[in-house]
Structure formats: structure tokens, C-alpha cells
Short mmCIF file of C-alpha atoms in Angstrom, two decimals:
data_model
loop_
_atom_site.label_atom_id
_atom_site.label_comp_id
_atom_site.label_asym_id
_atom_site.label_seq_id
_atom_site.Cartn_x
_atom_site.Cartn_y
_atom_site.Cartn_z
CA LEU A 929 -1.01 -24.33 16.67
CA ALA A 930 0.68 -23.69 13.36
CA PRO A 931 4.31 -22.50 13.84
CA LEU A 932 5.61 -19.21 12.43
CA PRO A 933 6.86 -19.87 8.86
CA PRO A 934 10.53 -19.27 8.51
CA LEU A 935 11.44 -15.53 8.38
CA HIS A 936 15.04 -15.93 7.40
CA ALA A 937 16.06 -13.77 10.32
CA THR A 938 16.12 -14.03 14.04
CA PRO A 939 16.26 -11.29 16.75
CA MET A 940 20.06 -11.92 16.80
CA THR A 941 20.46 -11.23 13.11
CA ASP A 942 17.83 -8.66 12.42
CA ALA A 943 19.86 -5.42 12.58
CA LEU A 944 16.88 -3.23 12.74
CA LEU A 945 15.99 -4.48 16.11
CA ARG A 946 18.85 -2.22 17.56
CA PHE A 947 16.10 0.53 17.23
CA ARG A 948 13.66 -1.18 19.68
CA SER A 949 15.19 0.63 22.72
CA GLU A 950 14.15 3.92 21.09
CA PHE A 951 10.47 3.21 21.69
CA PRO A 952 9.29 2.79 25.26
CA ILE A 953 5.89 1.24 24.38
CA LEU A 954 7.60 -1.77 23.05
CA GLU A 955 8.64 -2.57 26.62
CA SER A 956 5.10 -3.36 27.60
CA THR A 957 3.14 -4.20 24.51
CA THR A 958 3.25 -5.97 21.24
CA TYR A 959 2.91 -2.85 19.03
CA LEU A 960 1.47 -3.75 15.59
CA VAL A 961 -0.56 -0.63 14.73
CA SER A 962 2.06 1.63 13.13
CA ASN A 963 -0.32 2.08 10.11
CA SER A 964 -2.52 4.04 12.57
CA LEU A 965 -0.19 5.61 15.12
CA GLY A 966 3.50 4.94 15.06
CA ALA A 967 5.31 4.16 18.46
CA MET A 968 6.59 7.34 20.15
CA PRO A 969 10.38 7.69 20.16
CA ARG A 970 12.05 7.99 23.56
CA THR A 971 13.35 11.51 22.90
CA VAL A 972 9.96 13.07 22.22
CA PRO A 973 9.29 14.04 25.95
CA ALA A 974 12.50 16.05 26.01
CA ARG A 975 11.61 17.69 22.72
CA LEU A 976 8.18 18.78 24.17
CA ALA A 977 9.89 19.98 27.38
CA GLU A 978 12.19 22.04 25.22
CA TYR A 979 9.14 23.68 23.63
CA ALA A 980 7.71 24.41 27.03
CA GLU A 981 11.02 25.78 28.34
CA GLN A 982 11.12 28.15 25.34
CA TRP A 983 7.67 29.34 25.82
CA ALA A 984 8.24 29.76 29.51
CA THR A 985 11.66 31.62 29.21
CA ARG A 986 11.62 33.25 25.80
CA GLY A 987 7.92 34.09 25.48
CA VAL A 988 7.00 35.81 22.24
CA ARG A 989 10.82 36.08 21.32
CA ALA A 990 10.65 32.31 20.53
CA TRP A 991 8.95 33.01 17.21
CA ALA A 992 12.11 34.94 16.01
CA GLN A 993 14.29 32.26 17.47
CA GLY A 994 13.05 29.28 15.39
CA TRP A 995 9.39 28.83 15.83
CA TRP A 996 8.42 30.88 12.88
CA SER A 997 10.46 28.82 10.42
CA MET A 998 9.64 25.42 11.89
CA PRO A 999 7.04 24.49 9.26
CA VAL A 1000 9.74 24.59 6.66
CA SER A 1001 12.83 23.50 8.70
CA VAL A 1002 10.84 20.53 9.95
CA GLY A 1003 9.76 19.77 6.41
CA ASP A 1004 13.60 19.57 5.59
CA GLU A 1005 13.65 16.58 7.92
CA ILE A 1006 11.01 14.89 5.78
CA ALA A 1007 12.42 15.94 2.39
CA PRO A 1008 15.10 13.10 2.13
CA LEU A 1009 12.40 10.50 2.77
CA ILE A 1010 10.31 11.55 -0.31
CA GLY A 1011 13.23 12.60 -2.63
CA ALA A 1012 12.55 16.38 -2.20
CA HIS A 1013 15.06 19.09 -1.92
CA PRO A 1014 15.45 21.44 1.12
CA GLY A 1015 12.92 24.24 1.15
CA GLU A 1016 10.35 22.29 -0.82
CA VAL A 1017 8.24 20.59 1.96
CA ALA A 1018 5.67 22.61 4.03
CA MET A 1019 4.36 21.19 7.25
CA VAL A 1020 0.57 21.60 7.77
CA PRO A 1021 -1.82 20.46 10.34
CA THR A 1022 -3.77 17.70 8.41
CA VAL A 1023 -3.59 16.03 5.02
CA THR A 1024 -7.31 16.93 4.48
CA MET A 1025 -6.40 20.64 4.81
CA ALA A 1026 -3.34 20.01 2.57
CA GLN A 1027 -5.61 18.45 -0.13
CA ALA A 1028 -8.03 21.40 0.33
CA GLN A 1029 -5.25 23.85 -0.39
CA ILE A 1030 -4.37 22.01 -3.58
CA LEU A 1031 -7.97 22.10 -4.68
CA SER A 1032 -8.09 25.80 -3.88
CA ALA A 1033 -5.20 26.50 -6.23
CA LEU A 1034 -6.80 25.09 -9.33
CA ASP A 1035 -9.40 26.41 -11.77
CA TYR A 1036 -12.02 24.03 -13.25
CA ASP A 1037 -12.98 25.82 -16.50
CA GLY A 1038 -11.73 25.69 -20.02
CA GLY A 1039 -12.98 22.25 -20.54
CA ARG A 1040 -11.02 20.69 -17.62
CA ASP A 1041 -13.58 20.22 -14.91
CA THR A 1042 -12.94 16.61 -13.77
CA ILE A 1043 -11.21 15.17 -10.75
CA VAL A 1044 -10.43 11.41 -10.77
CA MET A 1045 -10.35 9.46 -7.46
CA THR A 1046 -10.79 5.83 -6.42
CA GLU A 1047 -13.31 4.02 -4.27
CA LEU A 1048 -10.38 2.97 -1.91
CA ASP A 1049 -9.13 6.50 -1.13
CA PHE A 1050 -9.23 7.55 2.55
CA PRO A 1051 -12.65 8.93 3.44
CA SER A 1052 -11.47 12.14 5.01
CA VAL A 1053 -9.84 13.18 1.73
CA ARG A 1054 -12.98 12.12 -0.27
CA TYR A 1055 -15.12 14.22 1.94
CA VAL A 1056 -13.21 17.39 1.22
CA TYR A 1057 -13.24 16.70 -2.46
CA ASP A 1058 -16.88 15.90 -2.48
CA GLN A 1059 -17.70 19.00 -0.59
CA LEU A 1060 -15.24 21.60 -1.79
CA ALA A 1061 -14.35 20.68 -5.29
CA THR A 1062 -18.04 20.46 -6.35
CA ARG A 1063 -18.53 23.83 -4.96
CA LEU A 1064 -15.72 25.17 -6.96
CA GLY A 1065 -17.25 23.73 -10.13
CA ALA A 1066 -15.46 20.42 -10.45
CA ARG A 1067 -17.02 17.08 -11.06
CA ILE A 1068 -15.77 13.88 -9.26
CA VAL A 1069 -15.24 10.54 -11.09
CA VAL A 1070 -14.65 7.66 -8.71
CA VAL A 1071 -13.12 4.57 -10.06
CA PRO A 1072 -14.49 1.45 -8.34
CA SER A 1073 -12.73 -1.50 -6.92
CA ASP A 1074 -13.72 -4.96 -8.04
CA ASP A 1075 -12.49 -6.76 -4.90
CA GLY A 1076 -12.01 -4.11 -2.19
CA VAL A 1077 -8.26 -4.76 -2.28
CA GLY A 1078 -6.91 -3.14 -5.44
CA ILE A 1079 -7.81 -0.93 -8.28
CA ASP A 1080 -7.95 -1.88 -11.97
CA GLU A 1081 -5.43 0.43 -13.27
CA ALA A 1082 -6.59 0.11 -16.91
CA ARG A 1083 -9.97 1.33 -15.67
CA LEU A 1084 -8.21 4.16 -13.80
CA MET A 1085 -6.30 5.17 -16.91
CA ALA A 1086 -9.49 5.08 -18.92
CA ALA A 1087 -11.14 7.54 -16.57
CA ILE A 1088 -8.29 10.01 -16.96
CA ASP A 1089 -8.99 12.04 -20.26
CA GLU A 1090 -8.89 15.45 -21.73
CA ARG A 1091 -11.42 16.82 -19.31
CA THR A 1092 -9.33 15.74 -16.36
CA ARG A 1093 -7.88 18.55 -14.28
CA LEU A 1094 -6.55 16.55 -11.33
CA VAL A 1095 -6.00 12.91 -10.47
CA ALA A 1096 -6.18 12.62 -6.68
CA VAL A 1097 -5.39 9.18 -5.50
CA SER A 1098 -3.73 7.23 -2.64
CA HIS A 1099 -0.27 5.78 -3.09
CA VAL A 1100 -1.06 2.94 -0.73
CA MET A 1101 -4.77 2.17 0.04
CA PHE A 1102 -5.48 2.55 3.72
CA ARG A 1103 -7.72 -0.47 4.09
CA SER A 1104 -5.88 -3.08 2.02
CA ALA A 1105 -2.36 -1.83 1.78
CA TYR A 1106 -2.45 -2.09 -2.12
CA VAL A 1107 0.26 -0.10 -3.77
CA LEU A 1108 -0.81 1.72 -6.86
CA ASP A 1109 1.63 2.04 -9.63
CA VAL A 1110 1.74 5.85 -9.15
CA ALA A 1111 4.54 6.41 -11.78
CA ARG A 1112 2.34 4.79 -14.45
CA VAL A 1113 -0.60 6.89 -13.29
CA CYS A 1114 1.46 10.09 -13.30
CA ALA A 1115 2.87 9.48 -16.85
CA HIS A 1116 -0.55 8.88 -18.26
CA ALA A 1117 -2.14 11.84 -16.50
CA HIS A 1118 0.52 14.00 -17.78
CA ARG A 1119 -0.01 12.82 -21.41
CA MET A 1120 -3.69 13.84 -20.87
CA GLY A 1121 -2.61 17.24 -19.66
CA ALA A 1122 -3.75 16.59 -16.08
CA LEU A 1123 -1.99 17.09 -12.75
CA VAL A 1124 -1.57 14.47 -9.90
CA SER A 1125 -2.07 14.62 -6.25
CA LEU A 1126 -0.79 11.68 -4.25
CA ASP A 1127 -2.00 10.88 -0.73
CA ALA A 1128 1.17 9.13 0.63
CA TYR A 1129 0.15 8.84 4.21
CA HIS A 1130 0.35 4.98 4.08
CA SER A 1131 3.55 4.80 1.99
CA VAL A 1132 6.21 7.36 3.39
CA GLY A 1133 8.05 5.61 6.15
CA VAL A 1134 7.43 2.05 4.98
CA LEU A 1135 8.13 2.32 1.29
CA ARG A 1136 10.92 4.10 -0.60
CA VAL A 1137 9.25 7.28 -2.13
CA ASP A 1138 10.79 9.53 -4.69
CA VAL A 1139 8.43 12.35 -5.80
CA ARG A 1140 10.69 13.17 -8.79
CA ALA A 1141 10.96 9.52 -10.05
CA ILE A 1142 7.20 9.05 -9.46
CA GLY A 1143 6.56 12.17 -11.56
CA ALA A 1144 3.90 13.52 -8.96
CA ASP A 1145 2.80 17.18 -9.02
CA PHE A 1146 1.60 17.23 -5.33
CA LEU A 1147 2.30 14.81 -2.53
CA THR A 1148 0.68 14.89 0.98
CA GLY A 1149 1.49 12.64 4.06
CA GLY A 1150 2.04 12.72 7.77
CA VAL A 1151 4.41 11.66 10.47
CA LEU A 1152 1.55 10.22 12.50
CA LYS A 1153 1.85 6.61 11.31
CA TRP A 1154 4.99 4.86 9.84
CA LEU A 1155 7.20 7.93 10.60
CA CYS A 1156 6.43 7.75 14.35
CA GLY A 1157 6.12 11.61 14.68
CA GLY A 1158 2.74 11.91 16.44
CA PRO A 1159 -0.43 13.81 15.39
CA GLY A 1160 -0.57 17.31 13.81
CA GLY A 1161 2.62 16.92 11.67
CA CYS A 1162 1.48 16.54 8.12
CA PHE A 1163 3.37 17.57 5.07
CA LEU A 1164 2.78 18.96 1.44
CA TRP A 1165 5.14 18.88 -1.45
CA VAL A 1166 4.44 20.74 -4.63
CA ARG A 1167 6.60 20.28 -7.69
CA PRO A 1168 8.44 23.67 -7.91
CA ASP A 1169 7.60 24.51 -11.56
CA VAL A 1170 3.95 23.68 -10.94
CA GLY A 1171 3.76 25.49 -7.65
CA ALA A 1172 5.20 28.72 -9.10
CA THR A 1173 2.20 29.06 -11.42
CA LEU A 1174 -0.45 28.42 -8.69
CA ALA A 1175 -1.91 30.57 -5.84
CA PRO A 1176 -3.89 28.60 -3.19
CA THR A 1177 -6.90 30.49 -2.14
CA LEU A 1178 -7.12 28.58 1.13
CA THR A 1179 -4.12 30.38 2.66
CA GLY A 1180 -2.91 32.48 5.57
CA TRP A 1181 -0.32 35.07 6.68
CA GLN A 1182 2.61 32.61 6.73
CA ALA A 1183 2.36 32.22 3.10
CA HIS A 1184 2.78 36.03 2.57
CA ARG A 1185 6.11 37.28 1.16
CA HIS A 1186 6.19 39.97 3.82
CA PRO A 1187 4.04 38.59 6.64
CA PHE A 1188 5.04 41.12 9.21
CA ALA A 1189 4.44 44.01 7.01
CA PHE A 1190 0.72 43.16 7.57
CA GLU A 1191 -0.19 44.26 4.03
CA PRO A 1192 -3.90 44.19 3.15
CA ALA A 1193 -3.33 42.32 -0.04
CA MET A 1194 -1.84 38.91 -0.58
CA SER A 1195 1.71 38.47 -2.16
CA TYR A 1196 2.71 34.88 -2.13
CA ALA A 1197 6.06 33.76 -0.88
CA ASP A 1198 8.24 31.28 -2.85
CA ASP A 1199 8.84 27.45 -2.40
CA ALA A 1200 7.21 25.71 0.35
CA TRP A 1201 6.31 28.94 2.21
CA ARG A 1202 3.71 29.59 -0.53
CA TRP A 1203 1.64 26.67 0.76
CA LEU A 1204 1.56 27.66 4.50
CA GLY A 1205 -1.50 29.01 6.24
CA GLY A 1206 -2.12 30.82 9.49
CA THR A 1207 -0.12 30.49 12.75
CA PRO A 1208 1.57 27.01 12.95
CA ALA A 1209 0.97 24.37 15.54
CA ILE A 1210 4.39 24.58 17.19
CA PRO A 1211 4.05 21.70 19.81
CA ALA A 1212 3.42 19.08 17.05
CA LEU A 1213 6.35 20.29 15.07
CA PHE A 1214 8.62 19.82 18.15
CA ALA A 1215 7.40 16.13 18.43
CA ALA A 1216 7.53 15.42 14.69
CA THR A 1217 11.20 15.15 13.98
CA ALA A 1218 12.62 12.28 16.10
CA GLY A 1219 10.79 9.50 14.19
CA PRO A 1220 11.78 10.57 10.72
CA GLN A 1221 15.40 10.94 11.87
CA LEU A 1222 15.36 7.33 13.15
CA LEU A 1223 13.80 6.07 9.84
CA ARG A 1224 16.51 7.84 7.93
CA GLU A 1225 19.16 6.24 10.03
CA ALA A 1226 17.53 2.76 9.60
CA GLY A 1227 17.49 3.16 5.86
CA MET A 1228 14.29 2.83 3.78
CA ASP A 1229 15.66 -0.22 1.71
CA ALA A 1230 16.22 -2.13 4.85
CA VAL A 1231 12.88 -1.08 6.26
CA ARG A 1232 11.10 -2.20 3.11
CA ALA A 1233 12.80 -5.48 2.91
CA LYS A 1234 11.89 -6.38 6.50
CA SER A 1235 8.30 -5.24 5.91
CA LEU A 1236 7.90 -7.50 2.89
CA ARG A 1237 9.41 -10.48 4.74
CA GLN A 1238 7.18 -10.00 7.82
CA THR A 1239 3.99 -9.27 5.89
CA SER A 1240 4.65 -12.49 3.80
CA ALA A 1241 4.93 -14.38 6.96
CA LEU A 1242 1.69 -13.06 8.21
CA ILE A 1243 -0.08 -14.07 4.98
CA ALA A 1244 1.29 -17.53 5.28
CA LEU A 1245 0.12 -17.78 8.96
CA ALA A 1246 -3.34 -16.68 7.82
CA ASP A 1247 -3.52 -19.14 5.03
CA ALA A 1248 -2.60 -21.93 7.28
CA ARG A 1249 -5.70 -21.17 9.39
CA GLY A 1250 -8.04 -20.40 6.59
CA PHE A 1251 -8.40 -16.71 7.49
CA ALA A 1252 -9.37 -14.37 4.56
CA ILE A 1253 -6.82 -11.80 3.73
CA THR A 1254 -7.53 -8.19 2.81
CA ALA A 1255 -4.13 -7.45 1.19
CA PRO A 1256 -2.24 -7.96 -1.98
CA ARG A 1257 -0.31 -11.23 -2.22
CA ALA A 1258 2.23 -9.87 -4.73
CA ALA A 1259 5.01 -8.28 -2.78
CA ASP A 1260 5.48 -5.32 -5.10
CA ARG A 1261 1.87 -4.41 -4.61
CA ARG A 1262 1.72 -4.74 -0.83
CA GLY A 1263 2.37 -1.94 1.65
CA GLY A 1264 3.20 -2.60 5.31
CA THR A 1265 -0.27 -3.96 6.55
CA VAL A 1266 -1.95 -7.35 6.38
CA ALA A 1267 -5.72 -7.59 7.47
CA PHE A 1268 -6.99 -10.79 8.85
CA ASP A 1269 -10.77 -11.20 8.29
CA VAL A 1270 -11.16 -13.61 11.09
CA PRO A 1271 -14.44 -14.72 12.64
CA HIS A 1272 -15.72 -12.08 15.05
CA ALA A 1273 -12.93 -9.78 14.00
CA ARG A 1274 -14.10 -6.70 15.75
CA GLU A 1275 -14.52 -8.60 19.13
CA VAL A 1276 -11.21 -10.38 18.55
CA ALA A 1277 -9.55 -7.10 18.09
CA GLN A 1278 -10.84 -5.88 21.39
CA ALA A 1279 -9.55 -8.92 23.22
CA LEU A 1280 -6.11 -8.56 21.62
CA LEU A 1281 -5.98 -4.97 22.93
CA ALA A 1282 -6.94 -6.20 26.37
CA ARG A 1283 -3.79 -8.47 26.15
CA ASP A 1284 -1.69 -5.48 25.11
CA VAL A 1285 -1.44 -6.74 21.63
CA ILE A 1286 -2.03 -3.45 19.85
CA VAL A 1287 -3.87 -3.78 16.45
CA ASP A 1288 -6.83 -2.11 15.04
CA TYR A 1289 -9.99 -3.18 13.18
CA ARG A 1290 -11.57 -1.84 9.99
CA PRO A 1291 -15.05 -2.88 8.60
CA GLY A 1292 -14.58 -4.62 5.35
CA ALA A 1293 -11.12 -5.45 6.07
CA GLY A 1294 -10.62 -7.17 9.38
CA ILE A 1295 -7.97 -6.89 11.95
CA ARG A 1296 -5.10 -4.96 10.51
CA VAL A 1297 -1.66 -6.05 11.65
CA ALA A 1298 1.23 -3.74 10.81
CA PRO A 1299 4.70 -4.75 11.87
CA HIS A 1300 7.43 -2.13 11.55
CA PHE A 1301 11.17 -1.90 11.49
CA TYR A 1302 11.15 -2.36 15.41
CA THR A 1303 8.96 -5.43 15.42
CA SER A 1304 10.54 -8.88 16.27
CA ASP A 1305 9.51 -12.04 14.39
CA ASP A 1306 8.50 -13.54 17.79
CA GLU A 1307 5.91 -10.86 18.27
CA LEU A 1308 4.26 -11.85 15.09
CA ASP A 1309 4.16 -15.56 16.20
CA ALA A 1310 2.68 -14.42 19.60
CA ALA A 1311 -0.05 -12.27 18.12
CA VAL A 1312 -1.34 -14.91 15.73
CA GLN A 1313 -1.28 -17.49 18.57
CA ALA A 1314 -3.28 -15.04 20.67
CA ILE A 1315 -5.84 -14.91 17.99
CA ASP A 1316 -6.06 -18.68 17.95
CA GLU A 1317 -6.55 -18.83 21.68
CA ILE A 1318 -9.25 -15.97 21.71
CA LEU A 1319 -11.19 -17.96 19.09
CA ALA A 1320 -10.69 -21.36 20.53
CA LYS A 1321 -11.71 -20.28 24.02
CA GLN A 1322 -14.40 -17.93 22.76
CA GLN A 1323 -12.83 -15.04 24.77
CA TRP A 1324 -14.30 -12.65 22.08
CA LYS A 1325 -17.75 -13.07 23.44
CA LYS A 1326 -16.83 -10.80 26.33
CA TYR A 1327 -16.67 -7.90 23.81
CA VAL A 1328 -19.74 -8.36 21.84
CA HIS A 1329 -21.48 -5.38 23.21
CA ASP A 1330 -18.41 -3.24 23.90
CA LYS A 1331 -17.86 -0.10 21.86
CA PRO A 1332 -14.80 -0.31 19.66
CA VAL A 1333 -11.57 1.42 20.94
CA VAL A 1334 -10.68 4.24 18.38
CA THR A 1335 -7.35 3.22 16.80
#
């Protein structure tokens, strides 16, 4: 078996491994799926117990004692990770709904009726654009990918013209981890008079993100993956000068300037509050903060450097075995994931899960392996050697007729 290439660090010198004890699942598994669901921080059960205690003892009074403001106060925990200011980030249940709110705030007349997307954007976002935007009078232009890994940015730029109202693209592509040059896209879109909405679900928490440096108008993401905050904690940032001119029609009473006046007509609140909806999902918000706090403590420059080092090592391991790679080879274009398109990849992924090597599989990409700041180099070596053994001993055959585990 080919040895792990030099990673220029060992468990004794990798300072980020001090965070391993914060994540219980690392005690029993090799957890390489943070691109799908980040490991749960050790303090989350206590936070959820705090929620239950408040509900049990404070009842409805808990709303006035912190619950009501949590969609924005939790957003303030995310803000430093995306270069936003306090009061600018709204927590929402899903990115799909956040993107729908953006769509609902725009008009598509006056000669600007086009939304530009790419073939590699996450399907759930594509669905809402295809269904809602077209009903609102917009037309969708989808820029194809030549190789299933990246997007020809010259072709993307050419698609953005004087008819473009919105460019809605992924910062990092979910299937290939291709990093789009979003600052370049934003600059060109603004020259054409268009706005830009970035789906940053696969970048925040593994790349340094700065909404102002990028020049985005909207940014959506979630704590589910690299931020280790669990499901139901998504976020929406809107550039303040842009947001002040817009009124999302997909809205709710939390977005009202005086929600408890129960006025019959809508009067929008300011800042992030303007983008809230109905009654918030409080349990998810209690769970959402521990992971982002740990990432901020770790430091995104250190997290990114380790990610590039370990994903480079994974590519070298795959090359040594002749496995096809669905990932950019250029470091500045690669997010946190490397997909191995090994023989019988779906079944091999099932066999890895049975060994408590936690990965996922995506058609058209292969087995996605996503080390994070808490991953040791030895775990990467063990995971790839497990693939070798599963293939050599044909252990994958056991899973030919199994339904895939959802990850």
C-alpha cells in the first residue's frame, strides 16, 4: 500500500488538533464528512438542555428574555466569520428559503429580467429559482460546466449583461469543491448593473470569507457543515445599502417594525430584522453557536492552511492509485473536499461507513472526503488504506443491493 505523502506536520505539531476533544464523535469514528454535517461540539447537549429548562421554567416569558432576538444575536456569532458587522446577519431555517426571500424582494421588469446561475449550483437552490423566479417573470440562464469540476469564468462573465437582474451562484461548488473567483464575478456584475447573491454554504468555515472584500450584495450559508452547528441554523447577509431599498414579499411578523402592535399592514424593520420571517426555530439557534465560536478561536487562516495541506495529500494518494479526482488541483481553486471516483464508489462508501469511516457519495463525483481542522493526518492514511482493502478483498460486493445511507 502506498504510504501517506509527507504532510509537513504530525499530531504532535498540529496545533489545531487541540480541538479534537471538543467533538465526541471523533472518539469512535474517523469523521470525514464535515462538508455534509459537521461534528457536534461537546457543549451542544448542555445548550439544548438550557433551552428545555427555559421553556419548562419560564414558559412564554422566555420570548422576552432572549428568544425573540436570537435570530439576530446568533447572527452576530456568524458575522465575524464572513466579514459582516453586528446586526447585519439574520438567521433563517434554510438557505433555500433565504434565496427565495431574495428573489421575492426583486422586480424583473424594466428590461432586467434575467437571473444567471451555473450548472454546478446546489439543486435545492436551483429548484426554488426555477419554480419561483419564473413565476415572478424572470428568465433563468444556466452557464454549463465543461468538465463537471469548474466553471469557465469567461463564459460566466459573457452571460452577465444589461438584461441581468441577479447573478445567483455558489462560492464553492458542492460536488467538486471548485472555488469560484467571486470577487471577479461581483465586480463584473456590478459593471453590468446587476446584483449578486452568493450561496456560501460550502465556503464559510473552511475558507476565509469577507463579504465586503468580495463585493457581494447577498450571501447565504449555514452552520450545518463546516461550522459544526447542526441543521436549521442558516444565515442571510444583505449589503445594508442594498437591503434598505428592498422589501421581501416572502416575509413574516418578525420582520415588522412593531411586531407586537399586530398592525394589519407591513412596515419593515431595519437591518437584519427586515429579512426575518415568522416565529423562529429556537432549538436550532441554541445548538448553532458552539461550532462557530470554536472556528473563530481556531482562526480561519490556520483552518484554511491545514485544509489545503490535507486535501493536497489526498489528491496525491488518489494519483498514486490511479483514482480519478473530482476536485480542482490548483490550491487556490479548491475548497475543503476531495472526491475519489474509485471503482464501485457507492458500494465502497457503504463499506467505509460500516467501518465507522464516515464519508459520503455523490453521483458524478464519487466518494467525498472532507477533512476538517480536527482531522489528524493518520486518519487520512487509514481511510485511504481502508479503500484499498475494500477493493482488494471485494468487500464492496456486500453492498451492491443496499440502499445508500443518506449523508
